[in-house]
mmCIF file of C-alpha atoms in Angstrom:
data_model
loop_
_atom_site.group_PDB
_atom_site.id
_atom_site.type_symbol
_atom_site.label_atom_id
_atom_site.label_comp_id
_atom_site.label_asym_id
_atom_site.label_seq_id
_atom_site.Cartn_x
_atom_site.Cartn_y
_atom_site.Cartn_z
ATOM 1 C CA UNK A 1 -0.951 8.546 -2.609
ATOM 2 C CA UNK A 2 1.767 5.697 -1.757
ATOM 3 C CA UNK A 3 3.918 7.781 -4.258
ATOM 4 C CA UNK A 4 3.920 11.046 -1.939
ATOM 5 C CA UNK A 5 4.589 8.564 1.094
ATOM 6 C CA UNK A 6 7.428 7.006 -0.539
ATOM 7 C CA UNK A 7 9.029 10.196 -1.276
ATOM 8 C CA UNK A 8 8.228 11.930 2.374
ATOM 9 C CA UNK A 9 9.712 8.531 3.500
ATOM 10 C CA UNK A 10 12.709 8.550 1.883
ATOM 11 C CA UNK A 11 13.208 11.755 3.032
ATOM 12 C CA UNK A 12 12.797 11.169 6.398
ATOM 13 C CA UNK A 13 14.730 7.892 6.242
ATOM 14 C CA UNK A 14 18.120 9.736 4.279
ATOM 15 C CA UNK A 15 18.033 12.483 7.327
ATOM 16 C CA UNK A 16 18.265 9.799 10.038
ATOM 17 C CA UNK A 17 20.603 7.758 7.846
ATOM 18 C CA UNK A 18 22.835 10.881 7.717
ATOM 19 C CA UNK A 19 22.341 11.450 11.610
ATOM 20 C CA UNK A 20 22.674 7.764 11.950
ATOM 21 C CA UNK A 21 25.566 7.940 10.413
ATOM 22 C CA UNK A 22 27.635 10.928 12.181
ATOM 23 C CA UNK A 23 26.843 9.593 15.221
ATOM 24 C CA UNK A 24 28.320 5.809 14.692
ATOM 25 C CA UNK A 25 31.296 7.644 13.243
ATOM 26 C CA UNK A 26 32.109 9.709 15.744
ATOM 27 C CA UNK A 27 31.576 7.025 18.118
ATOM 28 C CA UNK A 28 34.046 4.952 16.497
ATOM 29 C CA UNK A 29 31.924 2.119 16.547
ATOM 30 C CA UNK A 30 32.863 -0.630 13.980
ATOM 31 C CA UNK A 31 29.801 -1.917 12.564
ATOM 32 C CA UNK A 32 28.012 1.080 11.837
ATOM 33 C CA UNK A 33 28.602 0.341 7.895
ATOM 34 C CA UNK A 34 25.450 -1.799 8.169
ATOM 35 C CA UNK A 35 23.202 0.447 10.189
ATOM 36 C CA UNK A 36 23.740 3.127 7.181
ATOM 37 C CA UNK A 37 22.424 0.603 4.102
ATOM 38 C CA UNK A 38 19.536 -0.433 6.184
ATOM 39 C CA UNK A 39 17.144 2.302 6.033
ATOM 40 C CA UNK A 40 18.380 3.014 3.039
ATOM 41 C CA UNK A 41 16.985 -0.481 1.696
ATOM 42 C CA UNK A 42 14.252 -0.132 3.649
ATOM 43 C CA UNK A 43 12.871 2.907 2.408
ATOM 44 C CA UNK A 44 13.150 1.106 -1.125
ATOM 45 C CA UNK A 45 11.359 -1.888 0.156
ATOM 46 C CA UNK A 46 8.653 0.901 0.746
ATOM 47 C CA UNK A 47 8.543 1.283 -2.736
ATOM 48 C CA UNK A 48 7.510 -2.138 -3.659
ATOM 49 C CA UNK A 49 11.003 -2.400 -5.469
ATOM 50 C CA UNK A 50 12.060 -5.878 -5.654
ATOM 51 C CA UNK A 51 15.407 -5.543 -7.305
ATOM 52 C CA UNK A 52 17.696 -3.108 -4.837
ATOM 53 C CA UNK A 53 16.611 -4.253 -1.481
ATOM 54 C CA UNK A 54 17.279 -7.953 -2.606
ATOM 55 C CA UNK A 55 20.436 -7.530 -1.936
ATOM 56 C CA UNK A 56 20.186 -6.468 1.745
ATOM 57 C CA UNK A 57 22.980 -7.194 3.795
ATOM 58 C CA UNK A 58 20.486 -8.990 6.056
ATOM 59 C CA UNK A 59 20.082 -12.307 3.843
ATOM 60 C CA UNK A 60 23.668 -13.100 4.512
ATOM 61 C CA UNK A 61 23.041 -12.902 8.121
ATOM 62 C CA UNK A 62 21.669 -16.137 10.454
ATOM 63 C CA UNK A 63 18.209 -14.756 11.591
ATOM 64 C CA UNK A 64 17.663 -13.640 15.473
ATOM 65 C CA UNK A 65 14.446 -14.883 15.147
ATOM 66 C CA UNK A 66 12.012 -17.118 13.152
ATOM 67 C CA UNK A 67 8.553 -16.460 12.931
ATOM 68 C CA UNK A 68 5.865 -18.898 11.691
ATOM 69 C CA UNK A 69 2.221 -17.743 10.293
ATOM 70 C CA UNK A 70 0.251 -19.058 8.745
ATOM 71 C CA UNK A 71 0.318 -21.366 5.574
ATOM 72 C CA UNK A 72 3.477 -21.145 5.179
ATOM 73 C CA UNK A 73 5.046 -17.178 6.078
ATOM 74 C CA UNK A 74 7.814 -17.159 7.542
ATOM 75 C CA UNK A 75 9.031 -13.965 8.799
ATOM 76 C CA UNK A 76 12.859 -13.835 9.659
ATOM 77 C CA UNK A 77 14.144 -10.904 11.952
ATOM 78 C CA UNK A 78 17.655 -10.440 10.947
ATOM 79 C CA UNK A 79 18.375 -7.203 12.672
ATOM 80 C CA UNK A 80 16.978 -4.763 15.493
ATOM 81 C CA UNK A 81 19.059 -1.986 15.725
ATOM 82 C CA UNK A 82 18.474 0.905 18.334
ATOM 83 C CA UNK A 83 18.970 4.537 16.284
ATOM 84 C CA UNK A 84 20.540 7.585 17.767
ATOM 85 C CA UNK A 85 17.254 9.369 16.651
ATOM 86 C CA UNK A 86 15.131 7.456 19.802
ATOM 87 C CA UNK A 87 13.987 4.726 17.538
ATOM 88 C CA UNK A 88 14.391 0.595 16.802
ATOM 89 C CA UNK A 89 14.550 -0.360 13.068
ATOM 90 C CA UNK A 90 13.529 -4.363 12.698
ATOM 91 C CA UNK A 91 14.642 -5.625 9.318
ATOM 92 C CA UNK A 92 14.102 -9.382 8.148
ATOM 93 C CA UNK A 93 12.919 -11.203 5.185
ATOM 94 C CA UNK A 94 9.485 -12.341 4.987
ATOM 95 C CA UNK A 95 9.375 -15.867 3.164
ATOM 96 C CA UNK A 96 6.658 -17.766 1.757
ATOM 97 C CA UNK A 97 7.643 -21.626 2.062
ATOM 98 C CA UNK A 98 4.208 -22.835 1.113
ATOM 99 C CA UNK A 99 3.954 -24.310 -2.628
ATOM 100 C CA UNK A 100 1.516 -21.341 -3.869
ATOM 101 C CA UNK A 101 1.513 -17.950 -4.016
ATOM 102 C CA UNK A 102 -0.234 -16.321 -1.369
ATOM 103 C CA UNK A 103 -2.006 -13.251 -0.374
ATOM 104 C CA UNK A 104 -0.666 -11.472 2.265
ATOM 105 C CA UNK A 105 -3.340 -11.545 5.362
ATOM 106 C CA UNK A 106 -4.783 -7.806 6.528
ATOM 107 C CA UNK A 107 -4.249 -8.629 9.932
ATOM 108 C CA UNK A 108 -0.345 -7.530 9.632
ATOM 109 C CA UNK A 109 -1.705 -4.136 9.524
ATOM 110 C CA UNK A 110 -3.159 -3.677 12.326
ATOM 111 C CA UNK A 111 -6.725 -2.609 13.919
ATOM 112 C CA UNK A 112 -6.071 1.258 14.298
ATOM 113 C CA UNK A 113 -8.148 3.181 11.393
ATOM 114 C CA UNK A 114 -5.504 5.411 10.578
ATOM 115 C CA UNK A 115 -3.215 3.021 9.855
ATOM 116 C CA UNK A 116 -5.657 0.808 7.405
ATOM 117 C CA UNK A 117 -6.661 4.036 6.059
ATOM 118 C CA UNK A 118 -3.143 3.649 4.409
ATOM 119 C CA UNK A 119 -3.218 0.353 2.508
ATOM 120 C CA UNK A 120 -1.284 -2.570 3.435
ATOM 121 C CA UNK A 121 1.321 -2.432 5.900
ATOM 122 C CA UNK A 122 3.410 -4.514 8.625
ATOM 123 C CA UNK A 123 1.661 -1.894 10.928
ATOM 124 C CA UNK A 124 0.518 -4.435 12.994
ATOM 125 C CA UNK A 125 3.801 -5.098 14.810
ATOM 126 C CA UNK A 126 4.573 -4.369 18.079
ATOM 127 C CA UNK A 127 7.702 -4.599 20.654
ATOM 128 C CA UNK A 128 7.213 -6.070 24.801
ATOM 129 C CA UNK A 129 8.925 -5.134 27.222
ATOM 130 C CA UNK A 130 8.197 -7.323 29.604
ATOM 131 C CA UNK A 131 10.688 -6.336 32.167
ATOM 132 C CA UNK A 132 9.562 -2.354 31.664
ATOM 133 C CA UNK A 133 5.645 -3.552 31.538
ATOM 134 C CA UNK A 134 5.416 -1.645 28.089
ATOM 135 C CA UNK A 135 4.186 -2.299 24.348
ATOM 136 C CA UNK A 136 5.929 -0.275 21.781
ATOM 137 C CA UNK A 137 3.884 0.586 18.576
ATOM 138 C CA UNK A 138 5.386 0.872 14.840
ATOM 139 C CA UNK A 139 6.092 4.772 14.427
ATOM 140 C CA UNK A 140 3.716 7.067 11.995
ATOM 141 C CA UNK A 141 4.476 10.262 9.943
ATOM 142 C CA UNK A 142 2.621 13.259 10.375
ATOM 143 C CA UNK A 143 0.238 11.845 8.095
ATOM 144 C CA UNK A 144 -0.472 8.816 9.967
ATOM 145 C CA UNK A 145 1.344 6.606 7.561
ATOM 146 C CA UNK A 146 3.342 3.945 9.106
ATOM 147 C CA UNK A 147 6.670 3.652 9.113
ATOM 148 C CA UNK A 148 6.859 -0.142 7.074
ATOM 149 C CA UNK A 149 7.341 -2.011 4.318
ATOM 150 C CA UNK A 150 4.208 -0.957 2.731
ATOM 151 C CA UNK A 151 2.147 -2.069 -0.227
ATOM 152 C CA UNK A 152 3.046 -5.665 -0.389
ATOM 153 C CA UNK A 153 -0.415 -8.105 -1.421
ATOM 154 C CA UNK A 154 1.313 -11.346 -1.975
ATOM 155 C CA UNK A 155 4.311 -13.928 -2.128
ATOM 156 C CA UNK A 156 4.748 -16.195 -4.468
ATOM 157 C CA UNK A 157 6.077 -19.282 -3.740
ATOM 158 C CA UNK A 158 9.638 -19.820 -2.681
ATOM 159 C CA UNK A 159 9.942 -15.899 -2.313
ATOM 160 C CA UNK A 160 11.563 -13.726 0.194
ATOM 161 C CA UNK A 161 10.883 -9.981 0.534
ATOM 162 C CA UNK A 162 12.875 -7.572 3.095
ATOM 163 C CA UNK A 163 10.722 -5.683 5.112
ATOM 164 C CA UNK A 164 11.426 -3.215 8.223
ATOM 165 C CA UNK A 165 9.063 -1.940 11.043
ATOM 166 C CA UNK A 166 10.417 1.000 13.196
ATOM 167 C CA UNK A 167 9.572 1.759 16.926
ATOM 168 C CA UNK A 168 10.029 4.178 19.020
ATOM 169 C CA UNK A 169 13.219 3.035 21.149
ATOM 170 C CA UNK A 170 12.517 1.440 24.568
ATOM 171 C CA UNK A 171 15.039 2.534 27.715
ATOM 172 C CA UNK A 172 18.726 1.835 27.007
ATOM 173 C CA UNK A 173 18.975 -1.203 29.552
ATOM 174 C CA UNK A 174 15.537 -2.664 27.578
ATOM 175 C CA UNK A 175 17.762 -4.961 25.123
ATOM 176 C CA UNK A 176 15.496 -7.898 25.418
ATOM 177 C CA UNK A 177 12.213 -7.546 23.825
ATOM 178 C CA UNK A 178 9.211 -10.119 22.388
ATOM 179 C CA UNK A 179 8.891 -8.890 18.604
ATOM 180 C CA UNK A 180 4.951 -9.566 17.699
ATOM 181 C CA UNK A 181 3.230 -9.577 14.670
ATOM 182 C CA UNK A 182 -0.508 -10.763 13.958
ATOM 183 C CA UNK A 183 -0.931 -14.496 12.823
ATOM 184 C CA UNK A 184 2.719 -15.097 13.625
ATOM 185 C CA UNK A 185 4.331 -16.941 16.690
ATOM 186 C CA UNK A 186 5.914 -14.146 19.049
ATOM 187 C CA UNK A 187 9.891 -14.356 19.431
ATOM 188 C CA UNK A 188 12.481 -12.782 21.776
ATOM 189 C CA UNK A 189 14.724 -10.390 20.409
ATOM 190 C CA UNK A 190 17.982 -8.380 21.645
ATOM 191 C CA UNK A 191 17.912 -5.359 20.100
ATOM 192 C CA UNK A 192 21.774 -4.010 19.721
ATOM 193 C CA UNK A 193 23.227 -0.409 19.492
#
């Protein structure tokens, strides 16, 4: 089942990249290099494929935020980048500092059925606008799936795994936004593009 996810996924996530990418082009903006590997990456984190999204651009980057949770997660937002396709892709690395392995909690996914239906996920996550007086859920496919890092049951110690959550994209002047995540202090964000 994950399998047939993956592959809708990466489907989904090569069309925006494409789109994505047209539009920073033709824009002219400079840094839209980055905003093409990341869903790119992410849709490999999907996969539960250690190897190609180690090398995100992301781990070079000093984090926007630090999260803490609990014994010893820490969950580093690195980017939130607002999509020409009316979404907000959050990438960051999600660390275990602790001395043991541990299991990831079921709380990141969430409370809604359909999404724990799916299996693990960073479904969970949410965006605030405070200013707008709105919360902005992680997206699903037409299957209910959501659109995460999926399938990921533990860290082992010393580890860092990129993971991504996508949202649907609050109003243009809505740059500032608390990033929240069950178990896990809530941080501000500025969420660029």
């Amino acid at each position: 089942m994950s399998i047939r996810f993956t592959t809708r996924a990466r489907r989904g996530m090569v069309a925006l990249t494409v789109a994505a990418g047209l539009a920073v082009g033709v824009a002219g903006c400079g840094g839209g290099g980055d905003d093409d590997k990341k869903p790119e990456a992410s849709s490999s984190a999907s996969q539960g494929n250690g190897s190609q999204p180690s090398a995100q651009d992301g781990q070079s980057e000093s984090p926007m935020a630090e999260l803490k949770g609990p014994n010893g997660l820490l969950l580093e937002i690195t980017s939130a980048n607002r999509d020409s396709g009316g979404f907000v892709t959050v990438g960051g690395n999600l660390k275990n500092d602790g001395d043991k392995s541990l299991t990831i909690p079921a709380q990141l996914s969430g409370n809604e059925t359909e999404i724990l239906r799916n299996g693990r996920s960073f479904g969970g996550a949410t965006l605030v606008d405070s200013k707008g007086k709105k919360r902005y859920y992680v997206l699903r496919d037409t299957d209910g799936r959501p659109l995460t890092t999926t399938g990921v049951s533990t860290v082992k110690s010393g580890e860092s795994i990129p993971v991504f959550m996508q949202f649907p994209a609050p109003p243009a002047d809505a740059s500032e936004v608390s990033f929240q995540l069950p178990m896990f202090a809530p941080a501000d964000i500025t969420i660029s593009g």
